[in-house]
Short mmCIF file of C-alpha atoms and ligand atoms in Angstrom, two decimals:
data_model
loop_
_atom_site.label_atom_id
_atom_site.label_comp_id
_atom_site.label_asym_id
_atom_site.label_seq_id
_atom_site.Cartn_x
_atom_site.Cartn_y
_atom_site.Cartn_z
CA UNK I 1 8.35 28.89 6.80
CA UNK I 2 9.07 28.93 2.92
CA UNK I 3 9.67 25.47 1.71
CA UNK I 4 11.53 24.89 -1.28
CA UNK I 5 10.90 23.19 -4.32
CA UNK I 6 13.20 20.03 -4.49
CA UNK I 7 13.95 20.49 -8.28
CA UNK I 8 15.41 23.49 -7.94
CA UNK I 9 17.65 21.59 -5.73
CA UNK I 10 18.73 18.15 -6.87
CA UNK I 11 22.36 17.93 -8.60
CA UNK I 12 23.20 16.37 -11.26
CA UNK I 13 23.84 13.06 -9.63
CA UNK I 14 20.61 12.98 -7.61
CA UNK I 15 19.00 13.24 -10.59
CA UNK I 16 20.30 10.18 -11.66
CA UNK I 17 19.45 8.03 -8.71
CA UNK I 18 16.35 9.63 -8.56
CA UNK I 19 15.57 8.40 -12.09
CA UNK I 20 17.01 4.61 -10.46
CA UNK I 21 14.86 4.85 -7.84
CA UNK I 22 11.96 5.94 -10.02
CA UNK I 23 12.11 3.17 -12.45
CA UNK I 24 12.70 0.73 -9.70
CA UNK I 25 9.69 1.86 -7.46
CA UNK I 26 7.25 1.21 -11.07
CA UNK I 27 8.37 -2.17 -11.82
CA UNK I 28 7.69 -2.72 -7.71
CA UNK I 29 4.00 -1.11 -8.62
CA UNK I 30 3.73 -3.43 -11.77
CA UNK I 31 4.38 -6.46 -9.76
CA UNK I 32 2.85 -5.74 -6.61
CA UNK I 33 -0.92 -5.13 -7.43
CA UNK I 34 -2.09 -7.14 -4.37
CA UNK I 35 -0.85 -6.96 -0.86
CA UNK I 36 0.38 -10.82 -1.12
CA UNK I 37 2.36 -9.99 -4.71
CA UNK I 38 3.91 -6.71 -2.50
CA UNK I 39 4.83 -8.96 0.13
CA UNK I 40 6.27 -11.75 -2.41
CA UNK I 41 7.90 -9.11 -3.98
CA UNK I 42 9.86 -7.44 -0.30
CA UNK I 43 11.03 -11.45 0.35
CA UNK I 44 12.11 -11.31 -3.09
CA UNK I 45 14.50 -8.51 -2.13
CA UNK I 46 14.97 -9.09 1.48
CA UNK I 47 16.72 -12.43 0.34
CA UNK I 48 18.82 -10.71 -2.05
CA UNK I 49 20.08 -8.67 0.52
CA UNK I 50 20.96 -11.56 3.18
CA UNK I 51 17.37 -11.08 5.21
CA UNK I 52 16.80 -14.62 6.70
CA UNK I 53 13.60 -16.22 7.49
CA UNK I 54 13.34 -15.63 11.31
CA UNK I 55 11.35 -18.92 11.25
CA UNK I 56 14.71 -20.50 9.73
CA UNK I 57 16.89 -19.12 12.47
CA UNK I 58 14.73 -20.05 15.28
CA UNK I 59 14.95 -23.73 13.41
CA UNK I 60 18.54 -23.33 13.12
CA UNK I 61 18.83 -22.62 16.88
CA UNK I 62 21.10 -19.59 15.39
CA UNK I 63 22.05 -16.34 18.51
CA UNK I 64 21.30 -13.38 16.40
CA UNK I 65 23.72 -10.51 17.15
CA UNK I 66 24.33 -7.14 15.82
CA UNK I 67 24.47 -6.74 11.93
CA UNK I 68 21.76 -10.00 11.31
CA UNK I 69 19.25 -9.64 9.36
CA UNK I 70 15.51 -11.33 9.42
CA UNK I 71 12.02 -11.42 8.63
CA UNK I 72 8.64 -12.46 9.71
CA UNK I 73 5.63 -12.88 7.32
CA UNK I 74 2.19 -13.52 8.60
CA UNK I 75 0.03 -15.42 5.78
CA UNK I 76 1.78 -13.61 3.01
CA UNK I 77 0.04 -10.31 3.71
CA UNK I 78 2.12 -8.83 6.17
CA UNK I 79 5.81 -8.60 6.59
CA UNK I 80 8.56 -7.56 9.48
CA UNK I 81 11.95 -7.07 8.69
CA UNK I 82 14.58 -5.95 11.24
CA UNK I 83 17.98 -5.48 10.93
CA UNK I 84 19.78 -6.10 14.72
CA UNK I 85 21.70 -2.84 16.16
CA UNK I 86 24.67 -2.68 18.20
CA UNK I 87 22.54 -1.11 20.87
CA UNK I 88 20.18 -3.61 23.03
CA UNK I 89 16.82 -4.27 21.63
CA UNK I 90 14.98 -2.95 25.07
CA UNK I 91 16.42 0.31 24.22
CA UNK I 92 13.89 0.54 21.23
CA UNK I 93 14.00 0.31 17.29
CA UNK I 94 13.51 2.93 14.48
CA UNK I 95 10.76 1.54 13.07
CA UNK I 96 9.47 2.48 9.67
CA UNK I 97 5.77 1.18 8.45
CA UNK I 98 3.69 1.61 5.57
CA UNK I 99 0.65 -0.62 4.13
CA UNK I 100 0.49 -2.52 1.41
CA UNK I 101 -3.28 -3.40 0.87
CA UNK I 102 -5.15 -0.98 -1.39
CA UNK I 103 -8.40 0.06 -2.66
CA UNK I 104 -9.59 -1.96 -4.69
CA UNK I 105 -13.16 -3.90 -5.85
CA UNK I 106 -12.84 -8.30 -4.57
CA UNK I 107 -14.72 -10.79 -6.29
CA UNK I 108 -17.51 -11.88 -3.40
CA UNK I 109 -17.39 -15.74 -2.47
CA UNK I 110 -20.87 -16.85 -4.71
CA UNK I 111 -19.76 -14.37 -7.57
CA UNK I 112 -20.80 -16.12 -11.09
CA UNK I 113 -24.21 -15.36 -12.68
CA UNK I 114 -25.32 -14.81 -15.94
CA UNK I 115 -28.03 -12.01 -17.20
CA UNK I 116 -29.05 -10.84 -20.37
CA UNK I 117 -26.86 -13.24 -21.87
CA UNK I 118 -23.86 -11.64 -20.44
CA UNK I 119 -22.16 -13.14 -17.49
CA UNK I 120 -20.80 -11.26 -14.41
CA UNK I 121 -18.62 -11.86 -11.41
CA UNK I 122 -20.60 -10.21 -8.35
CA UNK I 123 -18.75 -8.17 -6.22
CA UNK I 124 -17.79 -5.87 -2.83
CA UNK I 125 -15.66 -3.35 -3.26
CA UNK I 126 -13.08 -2.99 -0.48
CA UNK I 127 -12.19 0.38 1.09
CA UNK I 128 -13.19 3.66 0.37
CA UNK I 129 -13.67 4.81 -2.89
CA UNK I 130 -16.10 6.56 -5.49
CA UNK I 131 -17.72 3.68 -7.08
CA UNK I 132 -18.49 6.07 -10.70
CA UNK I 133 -14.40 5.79 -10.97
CA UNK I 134 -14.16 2.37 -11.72
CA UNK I 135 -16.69 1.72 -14.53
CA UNK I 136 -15.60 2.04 -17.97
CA UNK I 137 -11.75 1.08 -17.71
CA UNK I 138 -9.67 -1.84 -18.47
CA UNK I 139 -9.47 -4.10 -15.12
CA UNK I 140 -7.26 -7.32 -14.29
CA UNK I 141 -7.96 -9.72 -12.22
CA UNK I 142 -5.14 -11.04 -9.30
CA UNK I 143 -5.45 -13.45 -6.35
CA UNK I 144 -5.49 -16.67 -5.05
CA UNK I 145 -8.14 -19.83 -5.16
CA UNK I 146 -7.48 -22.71 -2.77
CA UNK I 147 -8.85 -25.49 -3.71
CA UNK I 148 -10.17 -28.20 -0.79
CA UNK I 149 -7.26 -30.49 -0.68
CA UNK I 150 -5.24 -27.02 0.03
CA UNK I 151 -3.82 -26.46 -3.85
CA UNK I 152 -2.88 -23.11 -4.13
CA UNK I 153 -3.92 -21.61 -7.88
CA UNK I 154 -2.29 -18.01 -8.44
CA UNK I 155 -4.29 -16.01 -10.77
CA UNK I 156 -3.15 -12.56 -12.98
CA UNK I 157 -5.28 -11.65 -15.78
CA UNK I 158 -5.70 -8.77 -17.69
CA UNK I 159 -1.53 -7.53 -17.49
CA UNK I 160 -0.10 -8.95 -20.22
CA UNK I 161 -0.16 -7.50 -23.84
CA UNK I 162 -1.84 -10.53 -24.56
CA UNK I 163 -4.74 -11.03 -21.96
CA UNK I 164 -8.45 -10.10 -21.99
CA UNK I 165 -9.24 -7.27 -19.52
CA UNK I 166 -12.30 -6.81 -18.12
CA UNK I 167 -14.62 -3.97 -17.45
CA UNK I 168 -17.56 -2.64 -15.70
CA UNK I 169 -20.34 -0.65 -17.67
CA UNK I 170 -21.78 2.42 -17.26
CA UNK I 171 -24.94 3.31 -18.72
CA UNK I 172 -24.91 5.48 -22.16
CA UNK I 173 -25.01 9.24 -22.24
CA UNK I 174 -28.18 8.95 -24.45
CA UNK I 175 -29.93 7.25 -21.57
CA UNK I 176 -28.47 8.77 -18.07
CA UNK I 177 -31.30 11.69 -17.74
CA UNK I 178 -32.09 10.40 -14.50
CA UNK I 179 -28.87 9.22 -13.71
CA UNK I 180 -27.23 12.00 -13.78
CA UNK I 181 -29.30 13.90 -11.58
CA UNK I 182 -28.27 11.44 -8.76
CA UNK I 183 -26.03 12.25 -6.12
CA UNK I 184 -22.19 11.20 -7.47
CA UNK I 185 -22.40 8.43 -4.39
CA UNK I 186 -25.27 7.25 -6.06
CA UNK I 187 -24.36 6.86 -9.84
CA UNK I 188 -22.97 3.94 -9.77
CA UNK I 189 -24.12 1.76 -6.36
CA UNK I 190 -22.19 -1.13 -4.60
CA UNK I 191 -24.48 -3.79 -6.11
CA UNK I 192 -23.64 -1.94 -9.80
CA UNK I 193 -19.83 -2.65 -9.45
CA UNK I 194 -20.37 -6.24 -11.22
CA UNK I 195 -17.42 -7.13 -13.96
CA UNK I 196 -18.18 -8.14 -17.07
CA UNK I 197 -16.47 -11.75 -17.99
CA UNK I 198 -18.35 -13.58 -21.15
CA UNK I 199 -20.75 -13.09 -23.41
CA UNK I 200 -20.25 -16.21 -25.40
CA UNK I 201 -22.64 -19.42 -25.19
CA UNK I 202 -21.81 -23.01 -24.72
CA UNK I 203 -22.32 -24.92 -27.72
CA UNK I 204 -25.74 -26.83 -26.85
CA UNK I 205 -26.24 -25.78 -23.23
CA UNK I 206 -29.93 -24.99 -22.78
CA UNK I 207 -29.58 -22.94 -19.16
CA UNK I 208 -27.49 -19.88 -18.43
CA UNK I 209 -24.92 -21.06 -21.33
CA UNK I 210 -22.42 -18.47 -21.40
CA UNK I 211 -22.13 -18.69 -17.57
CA UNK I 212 -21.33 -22.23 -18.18
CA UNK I 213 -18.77 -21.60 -20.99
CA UNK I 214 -16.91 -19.39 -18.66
CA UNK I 215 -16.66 -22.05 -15.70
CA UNK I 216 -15.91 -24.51 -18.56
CA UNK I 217 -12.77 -22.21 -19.54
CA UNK I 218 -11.87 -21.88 -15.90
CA UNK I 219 -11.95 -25.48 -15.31
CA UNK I 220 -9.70 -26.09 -18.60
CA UNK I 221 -6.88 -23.32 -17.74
CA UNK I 222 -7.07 -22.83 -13.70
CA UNK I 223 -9.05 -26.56 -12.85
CA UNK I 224 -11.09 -24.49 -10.85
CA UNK I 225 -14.95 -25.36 -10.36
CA UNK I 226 -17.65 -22.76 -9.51
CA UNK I 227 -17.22 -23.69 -6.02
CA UNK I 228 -13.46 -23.29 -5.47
CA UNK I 229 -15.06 -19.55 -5.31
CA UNK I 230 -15.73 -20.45 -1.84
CA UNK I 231 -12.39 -20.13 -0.50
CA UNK I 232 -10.90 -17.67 -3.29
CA UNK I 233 -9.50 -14.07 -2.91
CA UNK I 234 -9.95 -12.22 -6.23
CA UNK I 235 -8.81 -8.81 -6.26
CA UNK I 236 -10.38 -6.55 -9.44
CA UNK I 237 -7.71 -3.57 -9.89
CA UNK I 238 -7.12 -1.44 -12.98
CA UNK I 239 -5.16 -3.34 -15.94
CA UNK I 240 -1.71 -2.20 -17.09
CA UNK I 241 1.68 -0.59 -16.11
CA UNK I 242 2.69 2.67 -13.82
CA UNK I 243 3.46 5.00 -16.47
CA UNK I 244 5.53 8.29 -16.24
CA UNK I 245 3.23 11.38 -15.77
CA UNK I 246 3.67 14.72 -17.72
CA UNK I 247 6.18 16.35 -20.49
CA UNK I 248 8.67 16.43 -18.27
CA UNK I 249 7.98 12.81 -16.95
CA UNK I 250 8.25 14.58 -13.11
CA UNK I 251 5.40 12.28 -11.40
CA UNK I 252 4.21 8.65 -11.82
CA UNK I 253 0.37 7.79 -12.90
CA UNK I 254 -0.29 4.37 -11.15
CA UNK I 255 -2.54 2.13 -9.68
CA UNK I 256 -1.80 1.22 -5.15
CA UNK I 257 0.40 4.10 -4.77
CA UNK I 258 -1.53 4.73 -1.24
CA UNK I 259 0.19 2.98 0.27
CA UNK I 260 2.95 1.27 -2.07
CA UNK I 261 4.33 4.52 -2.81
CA UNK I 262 5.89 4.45 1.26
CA UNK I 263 5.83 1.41 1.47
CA UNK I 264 8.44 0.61 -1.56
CA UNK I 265 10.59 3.66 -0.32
CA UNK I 266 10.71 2.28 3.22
CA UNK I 267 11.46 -0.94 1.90
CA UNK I 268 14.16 0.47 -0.04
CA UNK I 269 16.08 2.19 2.69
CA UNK I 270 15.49 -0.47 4.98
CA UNK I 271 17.09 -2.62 2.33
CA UNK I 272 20.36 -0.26 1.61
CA UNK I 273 20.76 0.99 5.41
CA UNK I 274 23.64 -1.25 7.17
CA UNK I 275 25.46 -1.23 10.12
CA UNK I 276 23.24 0.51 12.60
CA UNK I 277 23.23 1.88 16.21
CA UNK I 278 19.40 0.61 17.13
CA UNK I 279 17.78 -1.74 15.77
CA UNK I 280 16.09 -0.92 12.24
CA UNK I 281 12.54 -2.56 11.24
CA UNK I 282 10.44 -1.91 8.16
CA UNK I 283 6.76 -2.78 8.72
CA UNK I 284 4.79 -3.37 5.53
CA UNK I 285 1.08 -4.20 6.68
CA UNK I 286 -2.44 -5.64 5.14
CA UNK I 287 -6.13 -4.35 5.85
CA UNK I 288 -5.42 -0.35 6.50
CA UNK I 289 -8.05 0.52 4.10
CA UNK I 290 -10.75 -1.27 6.44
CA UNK I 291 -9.31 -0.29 9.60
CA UNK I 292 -6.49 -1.86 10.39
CA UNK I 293 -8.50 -5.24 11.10
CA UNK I 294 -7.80 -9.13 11.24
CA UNK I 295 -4.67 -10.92 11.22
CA UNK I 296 -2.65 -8.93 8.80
CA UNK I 297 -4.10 -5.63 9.92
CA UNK I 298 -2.01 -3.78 12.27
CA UNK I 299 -4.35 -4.53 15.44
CA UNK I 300 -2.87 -8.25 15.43
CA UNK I 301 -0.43 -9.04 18.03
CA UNK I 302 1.86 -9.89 15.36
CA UNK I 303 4.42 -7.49 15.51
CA UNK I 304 4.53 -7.71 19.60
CA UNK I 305 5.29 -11.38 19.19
CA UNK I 306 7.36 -11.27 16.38
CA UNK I 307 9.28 -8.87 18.60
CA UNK I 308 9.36 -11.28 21.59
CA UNK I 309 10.71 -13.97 19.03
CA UNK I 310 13.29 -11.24 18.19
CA UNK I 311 14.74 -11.22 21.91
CA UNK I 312 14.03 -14.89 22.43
CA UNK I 313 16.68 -15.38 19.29
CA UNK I 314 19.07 -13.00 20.81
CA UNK I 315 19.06 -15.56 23.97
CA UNK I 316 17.25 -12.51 25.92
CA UNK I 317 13.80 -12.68 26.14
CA UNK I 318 12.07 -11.63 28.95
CA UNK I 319 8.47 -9.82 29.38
CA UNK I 320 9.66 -6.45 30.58
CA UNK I 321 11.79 -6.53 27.64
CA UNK I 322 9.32 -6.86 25.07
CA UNK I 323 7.66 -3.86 25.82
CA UNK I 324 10.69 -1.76 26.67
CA UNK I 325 11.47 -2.35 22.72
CA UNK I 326 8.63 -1.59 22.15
CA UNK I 327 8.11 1.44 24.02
CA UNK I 328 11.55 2.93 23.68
CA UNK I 329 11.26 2.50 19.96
CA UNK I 330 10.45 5.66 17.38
CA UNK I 331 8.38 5.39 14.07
CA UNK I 332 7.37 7.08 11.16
CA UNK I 333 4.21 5.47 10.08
CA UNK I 334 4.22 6.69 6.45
CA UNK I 335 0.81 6.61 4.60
CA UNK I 336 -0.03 8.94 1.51
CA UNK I 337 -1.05 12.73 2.04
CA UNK I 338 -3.55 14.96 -0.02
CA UNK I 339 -1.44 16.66 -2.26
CA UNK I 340 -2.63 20.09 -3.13
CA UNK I 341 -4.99 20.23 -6.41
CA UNK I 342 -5.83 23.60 -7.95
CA UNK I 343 -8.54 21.78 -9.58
CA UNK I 344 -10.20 21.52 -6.03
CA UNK I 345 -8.71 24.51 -3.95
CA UNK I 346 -11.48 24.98 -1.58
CA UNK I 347 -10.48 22.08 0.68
CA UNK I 348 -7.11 23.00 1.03
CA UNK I 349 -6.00 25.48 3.91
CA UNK I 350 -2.96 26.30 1.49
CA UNK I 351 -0.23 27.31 4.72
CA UNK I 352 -0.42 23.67 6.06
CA UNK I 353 -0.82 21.57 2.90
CA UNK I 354 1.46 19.05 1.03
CA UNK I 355 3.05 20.66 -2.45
CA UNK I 356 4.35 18.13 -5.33
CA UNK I 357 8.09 18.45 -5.20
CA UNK I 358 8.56 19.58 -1.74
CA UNK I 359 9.47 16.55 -0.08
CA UNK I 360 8.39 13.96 2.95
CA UNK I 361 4.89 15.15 4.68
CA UNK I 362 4.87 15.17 8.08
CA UNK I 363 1.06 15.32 9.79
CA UNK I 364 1.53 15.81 13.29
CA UNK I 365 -1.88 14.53 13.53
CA UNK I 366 -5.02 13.45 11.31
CA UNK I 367 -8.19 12.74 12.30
CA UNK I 368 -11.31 15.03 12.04
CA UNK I 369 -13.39 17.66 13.75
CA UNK I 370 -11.44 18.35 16.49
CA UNK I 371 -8.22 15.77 15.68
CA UNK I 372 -10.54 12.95 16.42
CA UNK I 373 -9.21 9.59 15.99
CA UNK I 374 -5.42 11.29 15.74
CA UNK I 375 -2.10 10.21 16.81
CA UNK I 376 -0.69 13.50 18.28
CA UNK I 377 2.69 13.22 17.41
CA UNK I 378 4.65 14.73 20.74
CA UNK I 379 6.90 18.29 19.72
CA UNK I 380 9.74 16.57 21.10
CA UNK I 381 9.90 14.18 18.76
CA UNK I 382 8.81 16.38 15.84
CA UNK I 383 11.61 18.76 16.76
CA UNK I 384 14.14 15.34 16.90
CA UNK I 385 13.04 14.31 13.10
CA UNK I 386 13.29 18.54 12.23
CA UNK I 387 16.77 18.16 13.34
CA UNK I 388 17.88 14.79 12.04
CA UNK I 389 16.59 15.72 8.80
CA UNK I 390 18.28 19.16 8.26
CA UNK I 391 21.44 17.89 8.90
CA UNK I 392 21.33 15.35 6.77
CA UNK I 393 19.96 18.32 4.02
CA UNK I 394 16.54 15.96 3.76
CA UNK I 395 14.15 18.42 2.59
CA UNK I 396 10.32 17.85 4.33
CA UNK I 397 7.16 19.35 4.73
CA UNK I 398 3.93 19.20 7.41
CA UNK I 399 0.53 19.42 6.52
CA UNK I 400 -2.70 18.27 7.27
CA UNK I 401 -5.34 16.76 5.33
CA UNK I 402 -7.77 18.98 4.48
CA UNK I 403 -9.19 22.51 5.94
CA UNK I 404 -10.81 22.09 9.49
CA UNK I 405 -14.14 20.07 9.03
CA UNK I 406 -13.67 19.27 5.47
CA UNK I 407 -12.90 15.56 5.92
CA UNK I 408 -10.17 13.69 7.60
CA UNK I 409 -8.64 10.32 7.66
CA UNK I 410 -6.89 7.65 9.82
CA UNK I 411 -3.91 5.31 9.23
CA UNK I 412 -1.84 3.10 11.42
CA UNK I 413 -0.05 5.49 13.88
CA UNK I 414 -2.32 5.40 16.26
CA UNK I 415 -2.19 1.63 17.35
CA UNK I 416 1.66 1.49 17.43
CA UNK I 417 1.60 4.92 19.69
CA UNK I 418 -0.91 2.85 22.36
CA UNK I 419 2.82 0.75 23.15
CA UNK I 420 4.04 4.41 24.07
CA UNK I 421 6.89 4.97 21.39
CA UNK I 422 6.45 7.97 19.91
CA UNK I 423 4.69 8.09 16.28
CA UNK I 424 4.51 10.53 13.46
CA UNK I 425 2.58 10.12 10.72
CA UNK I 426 4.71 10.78 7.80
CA UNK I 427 4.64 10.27 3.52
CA UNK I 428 4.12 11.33 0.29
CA UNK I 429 1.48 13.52 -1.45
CA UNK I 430 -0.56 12.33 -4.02
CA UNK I 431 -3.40 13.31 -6.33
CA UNK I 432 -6.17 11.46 -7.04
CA UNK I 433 -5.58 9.08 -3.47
CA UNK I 434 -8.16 6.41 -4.11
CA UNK I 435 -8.80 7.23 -7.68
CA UNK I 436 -7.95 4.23 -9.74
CA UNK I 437 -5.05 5.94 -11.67
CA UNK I 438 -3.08 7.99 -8.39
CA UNK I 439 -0.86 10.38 -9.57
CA UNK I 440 2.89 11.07 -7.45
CA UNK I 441 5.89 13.56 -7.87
CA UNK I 442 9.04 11.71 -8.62
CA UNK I 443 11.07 13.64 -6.54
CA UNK I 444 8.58 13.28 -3.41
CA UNK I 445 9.32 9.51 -3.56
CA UNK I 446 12.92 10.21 -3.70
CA UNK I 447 13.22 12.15 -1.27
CA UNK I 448 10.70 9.85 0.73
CA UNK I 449 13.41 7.06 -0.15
CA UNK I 450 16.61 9.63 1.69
CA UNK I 451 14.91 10.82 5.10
CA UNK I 452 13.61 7.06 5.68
CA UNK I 453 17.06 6.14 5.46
CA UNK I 454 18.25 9.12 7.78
CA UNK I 455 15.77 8.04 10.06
CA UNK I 456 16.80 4.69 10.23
CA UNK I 457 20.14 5.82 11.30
CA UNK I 458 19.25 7.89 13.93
CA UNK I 459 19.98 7.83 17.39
MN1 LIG T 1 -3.13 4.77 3.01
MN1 LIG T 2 -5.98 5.00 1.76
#
């Protein structure tokens, strides 16, 4: 049951691509901070490879056949992508998925007040994290506001050498007696998470003047008034690059890596996989971090119908079709595993955790006390993927999050199992999941990047 350490492994030439794949998965990180700037970013490179708009071939009246290539977006969060295999659809797809929304702190819809003579967007931080790790570093803002007549105004502030940042404060050592006897989910609360945007007043405004200077500055470079807010999303995430981690520059310190980290490397292999037996999809979806919710979250019926498009453009849709594809199809539904920290040993049940360096994680299941919540992932399968993967020298490891009763967590799995294809959860280790900065081993993602593409070839 020894797993071995992938360095040890890679030759010279793997090293190489590694490096490729490396530098190529950062500059995805750098430019995908928001799940609509990942899913900009996948068209971006679908298109370059020949993907089509599915919408466009539908349009076109085009009979897609074996070897075409399409997506589906729904409202720029969410993206589809399938390449058609020689084999019929109804006899299922290998279907790769990964999210691409991440924790983060959103600017809430009535955000802009002023105190103390320092003004503040108000906000709600969005999916699980521990609030005292965002205070006190450089943040950027990204998003969208739609103004009334439907004008679109893209916003990114705080990347460029150039930009302000902003920040969120934390109260000085010299002060934090009773702070820091508080509970670490109490140090800093929800309501606490407010960003700091202005301190300067408007020449000869009376009333709240430096809130007004910062609406007049908005208005002058975005034409945005205070309520354009309304109907904004403004995602707060931590300024600047993905760097390279360590002496030896083996992992990557970044910002999103759950879940861009499987979601690039899906992307990726979907992109350079051709010519294949079933039909090959790469799911990249919104809203995991809140459960898999709304429209973009994997609960919508948008993959189902984006699958019965699928058929209908291959001239053979039918009912009983759509959910033979879906049911005869197999998936790895790749989300980020706890990576094993010395630092914090105790959690860890050491036999069945994910190592840096040692390749795709499998979790046969998640969940918590007692597998709650989990998507058992059936031995058959498990023992199909143990095969596929050894012969195509993929090297892979299972694990689960956490001792027994420590914790636990859920991802996406478990909704594409209730169509009856069979599901694995499946990904890379990190450190620091959640943490602003998330820390991953360069030759996890690689290797991440080679057994999504075995899969995708599989029988
Ligand atoms: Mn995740
Ligand atoms: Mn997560």
């Amino acid at each position: 049951m020894e797993r071995k350490n992938l360095w040890d492994l890679y030759t010279d030439e793997q090293l190489q691509e590694l490096e490729k794949v490396s530098e190529s998965y950062k500059h995805y990180l750098d430019v995908g901070k928001t799940e609509r700037e990942c899913i900009r970013e996948a068209i971006k490179m679908a298109q370059a490879k020949g993907y089509r708009d599915l919408n466009d071939v539908i349009s076109a009246n085009h009979t897609l056949t074996a070897g075409d290539k399409v997506y589906a977006v729904c409202m720029d969060k969410t993206i589809a992508l399938f390449q058609i295999g020689q084999e019929p659809l109804e006899n299922g797809m290998n279907i790769l998925g990964a999210h691409v929304d991440s924790p983060r702190i959103d600017v809430k819809q009535n955000p802009l007040y002023e105190a103390g003579e320092l003004s503040y967007f108000d906000t709600h931080y969005y999916g699980g994290v521990k609030k005292y790790q965002w205070v006190t570093i450089p943040l950027a803002i990204h998003g969208v506001v739609v103004k009334k007549d439907g004008t679109k105004i893209e916003v990114v502030v705080g990347e460029e050498e150039k930009d302000p940042v902003f920040v969120i404060t934390d109260l000085l050592i010299h002060l934090a007696q009773e702070q820091l006897e508080q509970k670490a989910a109490k140090v800093i609360e929800g309501e606490k998470l407010d960003l700091l945007i202005g301190n300067k007043p408007l020449k000869g405004e009376e009333k709240e003047a430096v809130k007004a200077n910062v609406l007049k500055l908005l208005k002058e470079k975005y034409d945005i008034e205070e309520e354009d807010f309304l109907s904004a999303e403004l995602e707060i995430v931590p300024a600047g690059k993905a760097r390279d981690c360590g002496f030896d520059r083996s992992m990557i310190l970044a910002y999103g890596q759950d879940d861009r980290v499987c979601a690039y490397t899906s992307l990726l292999a979907m992109l350079e996989t051709t010519d294949v037996k079933r039909t090959a999809c790469c799911l990249l979806v919104d809203k995991e971090e809140i459960g898999s919710v709304g429209a973009t979250g994997m609960h919508s019926r948008f993959f189902e119908n984006v699958v019965a498009e699928l058929l209908n453009a291959m001239g053979e849709y039918s009912d009983l079709k759509v959910r033979k594809a879906l049911a005869n199809s197999k998936m790895l539904s790749s989300d980020v595993s706890a990576a094993f920290d010395p630092m914090f040993e105790s959690v860890f049940e050491k036999k069945n955790t994910a190592y840096f360096g040692h390749g795709l994680v499998f979790n046969k299941y998640t969940g918590s006390r007692g597998k709650s919540g989990s998507n058992d992932a059936n031995a058959e399968y498990v023992a199909y993927l143990r095969r596929i993967l050894d012969e195509a020298n993929v090297t892979f490891q299972t694990a689960e999050l956490g001792r027994v009763d420590v914790g636990g967590g859920g991802t996406i799995a478990y909704i594409l199992a209730n169509y009856g294809m069979n599901v694995i959860d499946s990904g890379v280790a990190v450190l620091s999941m959640h943490a602003p900065w998330e820390v991953t081993s360069k030759a996890d993602v690689y290797e991440a990047y080679r057994g999504y593409g075995v899969f995708l070839r599989g029988n």
